[in-house]
Short mmCIF file of C-alpha atoms in Angstrom, two decimals:
data_model
loop_
_atom_site.label_atom_id
_atom_site.label_comp_id
_atom_site.label_asym_id
_atom_site.label_seq_id
_atom_site.Cartn_x
_atom_site.Cartn_y
_atom_site.Cartn_z
CA MET A 1 186.44 166.82 128.46
CA GLU A 2 183.73 164.23 127.90
CA PHE A 3 180.33 164.05 129.56
CA ASN A 4 181.00 160.48 130.71
CA SER A 5 184.31 161.41 132.35
CA LEU A 6 184.81 161.80 136.10
CA ILE A 7 186.28 165.30 135.66
CA PHE A 8 183.06 166.55 134.02
CA LEU A 9 180.84 164.96 136.68
CA LEU A 10 182.88 166.72 139.37
CA SER A 11 183.32 170.08 137.62
CA PHE A 12 179.79 170.63 136.25
CA PRO A 13 178.20 171.31 139.68
CA LEU A 14 180.98 173.85 140.34
CA ILE A 15 180.31 175.54 136.99
CA VAL A 16 176.59 175.78 137.84
CA VAL A 17 177.15 177.15 141.36
CA LEU A 18 179.61 179.84 140.20
CA TYR A 19 177.34 180.72 137.28
CA TYR A 20 174.40 181.53 139.52
CA LEU A 21 176.55 183.33 142.10
CA LEU A 22 177.93 185.77 139.52
CA PRO A 23 176.01 188.96 138.73
CA GLY A 24 174.65 190.06 135.34
CA LYS A 25 177.27 190.07 132.56
CA GLY A 26 179.63 188.05 134.71
CA LYS A 27 177.49 185.00 133.99
CA THR A 28 178.10 185.19 130.22
CA PHE A 29 181.82 185.77 130.73
CA TRP A 30 181.95 182.71 133.00
CA ILE A 31 180.16 180.59 130.38
CA PHE A 32 182.70 181.72 127.76
CA ALA A 33 185.67 181.04 130.06
CA ALA A 34 184.33 177.68 131.29
CA SER A 35 183.63 176.61 127.70
CA CYS A 36 187.20 177.42 126.66
CA ILE A 37 188.54 175.44 129.64
CA PHE A 38 186.20 172.56 128.72
CA TYR A 39 187.67 172.48 125.21
CA MET A 40 191.27 172.85 126.41
CA CYS A 41 190.88 169.71 128.55
CA TRP A 42 190.89 167.78 125.28
CA ASN A 43 193.89 169.54 123.69
CA TYR A 44 194.90 173.03 124.83
CA LYS A 45 196.62 173.85 121.50
CA TYR A 46 193.42 173.73 119.47
CA ILE A 47 191.71 176.41 121.54
CA PHE A 48 193.54 178.85 119.23
CA LEU A 49 191.80 177.33 116.21
CA LEU A 50 188.40 177.59 117.90
CA LEU A 51 189.05 181.20 118.94
CA SER A 52 190.35 182.07 115.45
CA ALA A 53 187.12 180.86 113.85
CA THR A 54 185.18 182.79 116.49
CA ILE A 55 187.12 186.05 116.01
CA VAL A 56 187.07 185.93 112.20
CA THR A 57 183.31 185.36 111.99
CA TYR A 58 182.65 187.93 114.72
CA LEU A 59 184.59 190.57 112.75
CA ALA A 60 182.92 189.44 109.51
CA GLY A 61 179.50 190.01 111.04
CA ILE A 62 180.44 193.52 112.17
CA GLY A 63 182.05 194.21 108.80
CA MET A 64 178.90 193.20 106.89
CA ASP A 65 176.80 195.31 109.23
CA LYS A 66 178.84 198.39 108.30
CA CYS A 67 178.87 197.72 104.54
CA ARG A 68 176.87 200.06 102.36
CA SER A 69 176.77 197.89 99.26
CA GLN A 70 175.64 194.33 98.68
CA ARG A 71 178.81 193.63 96.74
CA GLN A 72 180.99 194.40 99.77
CA LYS A 73 178.84 192.12 101.89
CA LYS A 74 179.23 189.33 99.35
CA CYS A 75 183.01 189.74 99.37
CA ILE A 76 183.16 189.48 103.16
CA LEU A 77 180.83 186.47 103.15
CA ALA A 78 182.85 184.74 100.42
CA ALA A 79 186.12 185.37 102.27
CA CYS A 80 184.59 184.01 105.49
CA ILE A 81 183.28 180.87 103.75
CA LEU A 82 186.67 180.28 102.08
CA PHE A 83 188.44 180.68 105.43
CA SER A 84 186.11 178.17 107.10
CA VAL A 85 186.30 175.66 104.23
CA TRP A 86 190.09 175.96 104.21
CA ILE A 87 190.27 175.14 107.94
CA LEU A 88 188.08 172.07 107.42
CA PHE A 89 190.08 170.97 104.37
CA LEU A 90 193.43 171.40 106.06
CA PHE A 91 192.62 169.61 109.31
CA LYS A 92 190.06 167.09 108.13
CA TYR A 93 190.26 166.38 104.39
CA PHE A 94 193.81 167.05 103.18
CA ASN A 95 195.07 163.51 103.81
CA MET A 96 191.95 162.00 102.21
CA PHE A 97 192.52 164.20 99.16
CA MET A 98 196.15 163.09 98.89
CA ASP A 99 195.28 159.40 99.32
CA THR A 100 192.68 159.69 96.57
CA ALA A 101 195.09 161.54 94.27
CA VAL A 102 197.76 158.85 94.78
CA ALA A 103 195.22 156.06 94.11
CA LEU A 104 193.87 157.74 90.95
CA GLY A 105 197.41 158.46 89.78
CA GLY A 106 198.28 154.80 90.21
CA LEU A 107 195.30 153.75 88.10
CA ALA A 108 196.41 156.17 85.39
CA GLY A 109 200.04 155.02 85.58
CA ILE A 110 201.19 158.29 87.14
CA SER A 111 203.39 158.23 90.22
CA ILE A 112 202.35 160.83 92.78
CA LYS A 113 204.36 161.33 95.95
CA LYS A 114 202.09 161.46 98.96
CA ALA A 115 202.46 164.57 101.10
CA GLY A 116 200.41 163.94 104.24
CA LEU A 117 199.89 166.23 107.21
CA ASP A 118 200.35 164.77 110.68
CA LEU A 119 197.57 166.83 112.27
CA LEU A 120 195.27 165.66 115.03
CA LEU A 121 191.63 166.22 114.03
CA PRO A 122 190.28 168.93 116.36
CA VAL A 123 187.32 167.54 118.26
CA GLY A 124 183.97 168.99 117.15
CA ILE A 125 185.53 171.08 114.35
CA SER A 126 182.68 170.41 111.90
CA PHE A 127 180.09 171.45 114.47
CA TYR A 128 181.55 174.80 115.48
CA ILE A 129 182.58 175.69 111.91
CA PHE A 130 178.98 175.15 110.77
CA GLN A 131 177.67 177.18 113.70
CA THR A 132 179.94 180.12 112.81
CA LEU A 133 179.04 179.83 109.11
CA GLY A 134 175.33 179.78 109.92
CA TYR A 135 175.77 183.02 111.87
CA VAL A 136 177.59 184.95 109.12
CA ILE A 137 175.09 183.76 106.48
CA ASP A 138 172.21 184.87 108.73
CA VAL A 139 173.84 188.30 109.13
CA TYR A 140 174.37 188.53 105.36
CA ARG A 141 170.71 187.69 104.72
CA GLY A 142 169.56 190.16 107.35
CA ASP A 143 167.91 187.43 109.42
CA VAL A 144 169.83 188.55 112.53
CA GLU A 145 171.75 191.64 113.52
CA ALA A 146 175.52 191.44 113.87
CA GLU A 147 176.52 190.84 117.49
CA LYS A 148 178.65 193.71 118.82
CA ASN A 149 179.52 192.13 122.18
CA PHE A 150 182.38 189.68 121.67
CA VAL A 151 181.78 187.88 124.99
CA ASN A 152 178.16 187.17 124.03
CA TYR A 153 179.23 185.90 120.63
CA GLY A 154 182.13 183.89 122.02
CA ALA A 155 179.86 182.22 124.58
CA PHE A 156 177.39 181.40 121.79
CA ILE A 157 180.01 179.66 119.62
CA THR A 158 181.89 177.88 122.42
CA PHE A 159 178.91 177.01 124.68
CA PHE A 160 180.31 173.84 126.25
CA PRO A 161 177.19 171.62 126.44
CA GLN A 162 176.84 171.59 122.65
CA LEU A 163 180.32 172.61 121.54
CA VAL A 164 181.75 169.32 120.31
CA ALA A 165 178.72 167.34 119.08
CA GLY A 166 175.81 169.73 118.71
CA PRO A 167 173.02 170.46 118.37
CA ILE A 168 174.27 172.99 115.79
CA GLU A 169 172.54 176.04 117.20
CA ARG A 170 171.26 179.08 115.32
CA SER A 171 172.08 182.61 116.35
CA GLY A 172 168.36 183.42 116.40
CA ASN A 173 167.95 180.99 119.30
CA LEU A 174 171.07 180.57 121.44
CA LEU A 175 172.82 183.91 120.83
CA LYS A 176 169.64 185.70 121.82
CA GLN A 177 169.60 183.76 125.10
CA MET A 178 173.18 184.83 125.86
CA LYS A 179 171.88 188.39 126.25
CA GLU A 180 169.17 187.43 128.72
CA GLU A 181 169.43 187.31 132.51
CA HIS A 182 169.15 183.78 133.87
CA HIS A 183 168.15 182.99 137.44
CA LEU A 184 168.18 179.70 139.30
CA ASN A 185 164.96 177.83 138.55
CA PRO A 186 164.52 174.61 140.61
CA ARG A 187 161.98 173.23 138.15
CA GLU A 188 164.34 173.67 135.20
CA CYS A 189 167.16 172.09 137.23
CA VAL A 190 165.06 168.98 137.98
CA GLU A 191 163.92 168.70 134.35
CA GLY A 192 167.49 169.22 133.12
CA PHE A 193 168.93 166.67 135.55
CA SER A 194 166.23 164.14 134.55
CA ARG A 195 167.14 164.61 130.90
CA MET A 196 170.83 164.20 131.64
CA LEU A 197 170.10 160.92 133.44
CA TRP A 198 168.21 159.64 130.39
CA GLY A 199 171.19 160.59 128.23
CA TYR A 200 173.58 158.71 130.51
CA PHE A 201 171.23 155.70 130.41
CA GLN A 202 171.37 155.72 126.61
CA LYS A 203 175.16 156.06 126.60
CA VAL A 204 176.53 153.82 129.35
CA VAL A 205 173.76 151.23 129.64
CA ILE A 206 172.94 150.76 125.94
CA ALA A 207 175.50 152.32 123.57
CA ASP A 208 178.67 151.26 125.41
CA ARG A 209 177.34 147.70 125.78
CA ILE A 210 176.43 147.41 122.11
CA ALA A 211 179.83 148.85 121.18
CA VAL A 212 181.51 145.71 122.55
CA ILE A 213 179.60 143.46 120.11
CA VAL A 214 179.82 145.80 117.12
CA THR A 215 183.56 146.36 117.56
CA ALA A 216 184.22 142.63 117.88
CA VAL A 217 182.44 141.86 114.58
CA TYR A 218 183.51 144.87 112.50
CA ASP A 219 187.17 144.69 113.56
CA ASP A 220 187.39 141.00 112.63
CA TYR A 221 184.49 140.45 110.21
CA MET A 222 186.29 137.65 108.33
CA SER A 223 185.90 135.48 111.44
CA TYR A 224 182.11 135.86 111.47
CA SER A 225 179.43 134.62 109.10
CA GLY A 226 176.85 136.88 107.48
CA VAL A 227 174.26 136.44 110.22
CA TYR A 228 176.62 138.02 112.78
CA ILE A 229 177.43 140.92 110.44
CA VAL A 230 173.69 141.56 110.00
CA ALA A 231 173.13 141.38 113.77
CA ALA A 232 176.07 143.73 114.45
CA THR A 233 174.82 146.20 111.82
CA VAL A 234 171.31 146.24 113.30
CA LEU A 235 172.82 146.76 116.74
CA PHE A 236 175.03 149.56 115.41
CA ALA A 237 171.90 151.43 114.36
CA PHE A 238 170.90 151.52 118.03
CA GLN A 239 174.43 152.15 119.24
CA ILE A 240 174.89 155.30 117.18
CA TYR A 241 171.37 156.49 118.03
CA CYS A 242 171.81 156.00 121.79
CA ASP A 243 175.35 157.39 121.67
CA PHE A 244 174.44 160.55 119.77
CA ASP A 245 170.99 161.12 121.26
CA GLY A 246 172.51 160.36 124.66
CA TYR A 247 175.06 163.14 124.15
CA THR A 248 172.30 165.46 122.94
CA ASN A 249 170.12 164.77 125.98
CA ILE A 250 173.02 165.39 128.35
CA ALA A 251 173.80 168.63 126.46
CA ILE A 252 170.17 169.82 126.48
CA GLY A 253 169.81 168.85 130.15
CA ALA A 254 173.03 170.62 131.19
CA ALA A 255 171.99 173.74 129.26
CA LYS A 256 168.54 173.61 130.88
CA ILE A 257 170.09 173.63 134.35
CA LEU A 258 171.95 176.80 133.33
CA GLY A 259 168.69 178.32 132.03
CA PHE A 260 169.25 177.79 128.28
CA ASP A 261 166.96 176.01 125.83
CA LEU A 262 168.71 174.09 123.04
CA MET A 263 166.87 172.82 119.99
CA THR A 264 165.52 169.27 119.75
CA ASN A 265 167.90 167.09 117.73
CA PHE A 266 166.12 163.70 117.63
CA ASN A 267 162.50 162.62 117.47
CA ALA A 268 162.13 158.82 117.50
CA PRO A 269 163.95 158.45 114.13
CA TYR A 270 163.52 154.67 113.84
CA PHE A 271 159.75 155.06 113.75
CA ALA A 272 160.03 156.96 110.45
CA ARG A 273 158.03 155.62 107.51
CA SER A 274 160.28 157.05 104.80
CA VAL A 275 163.90 158.15 104.53
CA ALA A 276 162.73 161.75 104.13
CA ASP A 277 160.78 161.34 107.38
CA PHE A 278 163.89 159.81 108.99
CA TRP A 279 165.83 163.00 108.22
CA HIS A 280 163.06 165.08 109.78
CA ARG A 281 163.71 163.11 112.97
CA TRP A 282 167.47 162.37 112.91
CA HIS A 283 170.15 165.00 113.68
CA ILE A 284 167.55 167.69 113.06
CA SER A 285 169.98 170.57 113.61
CA LEU A 286 172.29 169.28 110.84
CA SER A 287 169.57 168.31 108.36
CA SER A 288 167.85 171.69 108.80
CA TRP A 289 171.26 173.43 108.42
CA PHE A 290 171.87 171.72 105.07
CA ARG A 291 168.29 172.47 104.00
CA ASP A 292 168.55 176.20 104.79
CA TYR A 293 172.14 176.88 103.75
CA LEU A 294 172.74 174.43 100.87
CA TYR A 295 169.64 172.70 99.48
CA ILE A 296 167.43 175.81 99.22
CA PRO A 297 170.23 178.09 97.87
CA LEU A 298 170.89 175.43 95.19
CA GLY A 299 167.28 175.85 94.13
CA GLY A 300 165.55 173.32 96.35
CA ASN A 301 162.48 171.92 94.62
CA ARG A 302 161.59 175.13 92.80
CA ARG A 303 163.12 174.36 89.39
CA GLY A 304 161.60 171.07 88.35
CA GLN A 305 162.02 167.46 89.38
CA ARG A 306 165.42 166.80 87.77
CA LYS A 307 167.08 169.72 89.50
CA LYS A 308 165.36 168.79 92.73
CA TYR A 309 166.92 165.32 92.48
CA ARG A 310 170.29 166.86 91.65
CA ASN A 311 170.05 169.16 94.68
CA LEU A 312 169.11 166.25 96.94
CA MET A 313 172.11 164.23 95.78
CA ILE A 314 174.53 167.15 96.19
CA THR A 315 173.19 167.91 99.66
CA PHE A 316 173.48 164.35 100.90
CA LEU A 317 176.88 163.72 99.32
CA VAL A 318 178.17 166.85 101.09
CA SER A 319 176.44 165.68 104.27
CA GLY A 320 178.29 162.37 104.01
CA LEU A 321 181.61 164.15 103.50
CA TRP A 322 180.85 166.41 106.48
CA HIS A 323 180.76 163.33 108.69
CA GLY A 324 184.27 162.19 107.93
CA ALA A 325 187.28 162.08 105.62
CA ASN A 326 186.55 158.64 104.19
CA TRP A 327 184.73 157.55 101.05
CA THR A 328 182.57 155.27 103.20
CA TYR A 329 180.82 158.39 104.54
CA VAL A 330 180.32 159.76 101.04
CA ILE A 331 178.71 156.47 99.96
CA TRP A 332 176.53 156.59 103.09
CA GLY A 333 175.39 160.10 102.19
CA GLY A 334 174.91 159.15 98.54
CA LEU A 335 172.69 156.22 99.55
CA HIS A 336 170.45 158.52 101.58
CA GLY A 337 170.24 160.92 98.65
CA ALA A 338 169.40 158.06 96.27
CA TYR A 339 166.76 156.75 98.68
CA GLN A 340 165.00 160.10 98.68
CA VAL A 341 165.16 160.43 94.90
CA MET A 342 163.57 156.97 94.57
CA GLU A 343 160.91 157.87 97.14
CA ASN A 344 160.04 161.00 95.17
CA ILE A 345 159.81 159.08 91.90
CA TRP A 346 157.59 156.45 93.57
CA LYS A 347 155.25 159.07 95.06
CA ASN A 348 154.92 160.84 91.72
CA ARG A 349 153.88 157.61 89.99
CA PHE A 350 151.90 155.88 92.73
CA HIS A 351 150.11 158.39 94.93
CA ASP A 352 149.48 157.48 98.57
CA LYS A 353 145.72 157.86 98.00
CA ARG A 354 145.62 154.41 96.42
CA LEU A 355 146.62 152.91 99.75
CA SER A 356 144.13 154.86 101.85
CA GLU A 357 141.25 153.98 99.54
CA LYS A 358 141.64 150.26 100.28
CA GLY A 359 140.57 150.50 103.91
CA LYS A 360 142.14 150.86 107.34
CA GLY A 361 143.48 147.30 107.46
CA ASN A 362 145.52 147.73 104.30
CA GLU A 363 146.57 151.20 105.42
CA LYS A 364 148.00 149.82 108.67
CA ALA A 365 149.75 147.01 106.80
CA ALA A 366 151.22 149.53 104.36
CA ALA A 367 152.40 151.73 107.24
CA PHE A 368 154.09 148.72 108.86
CA LEU A 369 155.83 147.77 105.61
CA GLN A 370 156.95 151.38 105.10
CA TRP A 371 158.40 151.42 108.62
CA ILE A 372 160.25 148.13 108.15
CA GLY A 373 161.46 149.10 104.67
CA THR A 374 162.75 152.44 105.93
CA PHE A 375 164.64 150.86 108.82
CA LEU A 376 166.24 148.25 106.53
CA ALA A 377 167.31 150.92 104.03
CA VAL A 378 168.75 153.15 106.76
CA ASP A 379 170.46 150.20 108.44
CA PHE A 380 172.06 149.04 105.19
CA ALA A 381 173.56 152.52 104.81
CA TRP A 382 174.89 152.34 108.39
CA LEU A 383 177.11 149.44 107.31
CA PHE A 384 179.14 151.84 105.13
CA PHE A 385 179.15 154.45 107.90
CA ARG A 386 180.67 151.99 110.40
CA ALA A 387 183.03 150.13 108.05
CA ALA A 388 186.70 151.13 108.17
CA SER A 389 187.00 151.15 104.36
CA VAL A 390 184.96 150.80 101.18
CA LYS A 391 186.67 147.47 100.48
CA GLY A 392 185.78 146.24 103.96
CA ALA A 393 182.15 147.31 103.53
CA PHE A 394 181.75 145.37 100.27
CA SER A 395 183.54 142.36 101.78
CA MET A 396 180.99 142.33 104.60
CA ILE A 397 178.12 142.61 102.13
CA GLY A 398 179.63 139.67 100.25
CA ARG A 399 179.69 137.61 103.45
CA ILE A 400 176.07 138.55 104.20
CA PHE A 401 174.89 137.20 100.85
CA GLY A 402 177.43 134.41 100.49
CA GLU A 403 177.85 133.06 104.03
CA PHE A 404 174.57 133.72 105.80
CA ARG A 405 174.09 130.73 108.10
CA ILE A 406 171.29 131.30 110.60
CA GLY A 407 172.44 128.29 112.62
CA ASP A 408 175.65 130.11 113.56
CA ILE A 409 173.65 132.11 116.10
CA LEU A 410 173.67 128.93 118.21
CA ASN A 411 177.45 128.57 117.92
CA ARG A 412 178.47 129.08 121.55
CA GLU A 413 182.15 129.68 120.82
CA MET A 414 181.38 132.40 118.28
CA ALA A 415 178.77 134.01 120.54
CA VAL A 416 181.21 134.12 123.47
CA SER A 417 183.81 135.82 121.22
CA LEU A 418 181.47 138.84 120.96
CA GLY A 419 182.55 139.89 124.45
CA LEU A 420 179.27 140.00 126.41
CA GLU A 421 178.17 137.31 128.83
CA MET A 422 174.52 136.38 129.33
CA GLY A 423 173.90 138.80 132.21
CA ASN A 424 174.94 141.78 130.10
CA ILE A 425 172.86 140.56 127.16
CA ILE A 426 169.77 140.41 129.42
CA VAL A 427 170.41 143.93 130.74
CA LEU A 428 170.89 145.18 127.17
CA SER A 429 167.65 143.53 126.00
CA ILE A 430 165.64 145.11 128.83
CA ALA A 431 167.26 148.52 128.18
CA LEU A 432 166.40 148.32 124.47
CA CYS A 433 162.77 147.54 125.37
CA ILE A 434 162.70 150.65 127.59
CA LEU A 435 164.16 152.70 124.71
CA PHE A 436 161.56 151.31 122.28
CA LEU A 437 158.65 152.13 124.61
CA SER A 438 160.04 155.59 125.31
CA ASP A 439 160.26 156.46 121.61
CA PHE A 440 156.94 154.81 120.84
CA LEU A 441 155.09 156.77 123.52
CA LYS A 442 156.95 160.03 122.71
CA ASP A 443 156.32 161.18 126.25
CA LYS A 444 159.73 161.93 127.74
CA GLY A 445 158.99 165.65 128.05
CA ARG A 446 155.88 164.96 130.07
CA ILE A 447 157.78 162.47 132.24
CA TYR A 448 160.38 165.14 133.13
CA LYS A 449 157.58 167.48 134.15
CA LYS A 450 155.81 164.77 136.16
CA ILE A 451 159.01 164.13 138.13
CA TRP A 452 158.98 167.80 139.15
CA GLN A 453 155.34 167.52 140.26
CA LEU A 454 156.13 164.71 142.72
CA PRO A 455 156.50 165.57 146.42
CA ILE A 456 160.05 166.74 146.99
CA ALA A 457 161.12 163.66 148.97
CA LEU A 458 159.67 161.23 146.41
CA ARG A 459 161.09 163.32 143.57
CA TRP A 460 164.67 162.92 144.79
CA ILE A 461 164.14 159.26 145.65
CA VAL A 462 163.15 158.67 142.01
CA LEU A 463 166.15 160.63 140.71
CA TYR A 464 168.61 158.86 143.03
CA ILE A 465 167.21 155.44 142.11
CA ALA A 466 167.62 156.34 138.43
CA MET A 467 171.16 157.62 139.01
CA PHE A 468 172.33 154.57 140.97
CA GLY A 469 170.55 152.25 138.53
CA ILE A 470 172.59 153.75 135.69
CA LEU A 471 175.80 153.35 137.70
CA ILE A 472 174.98 149.75 138.57
CA PHE A 473 173.74 148.65 135.15
CA GLY A 474 176.14 150.72 133.08
CA TYR A 475 178.65 148.56 131.26
CA TYR A 476 181.42 148.33 133.80
CA GLY A 477 183.69 145.30 133.49
CA PRO A 478 187.25 144.58 134.70
CA GLU A 479 188.67 146.09 131.51
CA TYR A 480 186.02 148.76 131.00
CA ASN A 481 187.00 152.01 129.33
CA ALA A 482 184.34 154.67 128.88
CA SER A 483 184.06 154.91 125.11
CA GLN A 484 184.21 158.29 123.43
CA PHE A 485 181.01 159.67 121.98
CA ILE A 486 180.96 158.69 118.30
CA TYR A 487 180.18 162.15 116.95
CA PHE A 488 183.19 163.71 118.73
CA GLN A 489 185.26 162.66 115.69
CA PHE A 490 183.19 164.82 113.38
#
């Protein structure tokens, strides 16, 4: 079930009403049951995979809690990690592994028979596997106590607002809230509904509109010159941001209505002034997960610069692989790792103090250049993320440098082939300006609170205007199909 589907829009109010009508522990059981139903609406067969991961890690937590020796704990943790990695490998990476083996065998003159698995990738598998792994590692470290109540734990892992695309929650935050009593809070409902509306604005007004242009260019890039590929790649940066942050805002808003607080996952990432800063603002739950459970255990920055650079590269290569079973994602992750290594080398040789000593004017100019440079670096990496293959990505780069004709922007026939008429382009331009101002002011939280402070009649007038505005200006054409959230595939 997707947030932009009619079935969710109709069922969510029912879920909320029943949740608040049920007493005490019945609320948590309802969340668990509703979350399982939510997942089964996508494919009922894969609920068994989700529940298997939940049961295994639940038992592992209890098992570690009862262990008397550290060695026994390590054995349980290792078995749990192997189980989780095996699930990911089997459902997500097996075919990629076989394709790579066949290709390498061909280069070496060795014939390898491909043995592929015809398995549908379970939606959100990488998210819930990482959430379960985070829990068992936290129990092993002693950061949290093992959860004895299976319903509480099951509700924590399967919590439907963030089940299929995050944020990847920690047991210290969300699991703790599963044990608390939640009562209907009108203020939280208004704030949550306001946040959901902003998420829908990002998704159906901006992301789905941009998707039309990006898909047209990337699916047939040989028909477009370099200037269109550059334009589509820049637009994709905003498509994936609005798509993913839109999902996150709907998830956080829906959870808020139910009385739960999910972690912030985005913080104006395209205003970052370095790639390291970008990753402090983009997909925060994932970047902090890799920091705490991979980068720091590898040694972090505690063992000298060379090992720090090695750890950065490993972390970002794994992060790229986490996103998908394609070498384009690995290259994308490797680029981000390389960017951060280069940033570290630059800072070590040319300290930022040299810039600040030259006066405020130069400091502002330097900040602007850092911002532009960061966006260009991040956007170049997005080309690999969006491309269907490594070969396709390099072909597009070749067209950018070999066939970049700025005058083609004025080619009416080519512009029309992108799929959006002038009215939609105007709506998209205005919506992007609203997005820019929103991220620049960093004031959405205060806006949600101000909506609550309005007189009740005016408050609901504002919310209804926003809701109908999204319905009217959402991308709805004669052949419109609500596009799936991008991160569902991960």
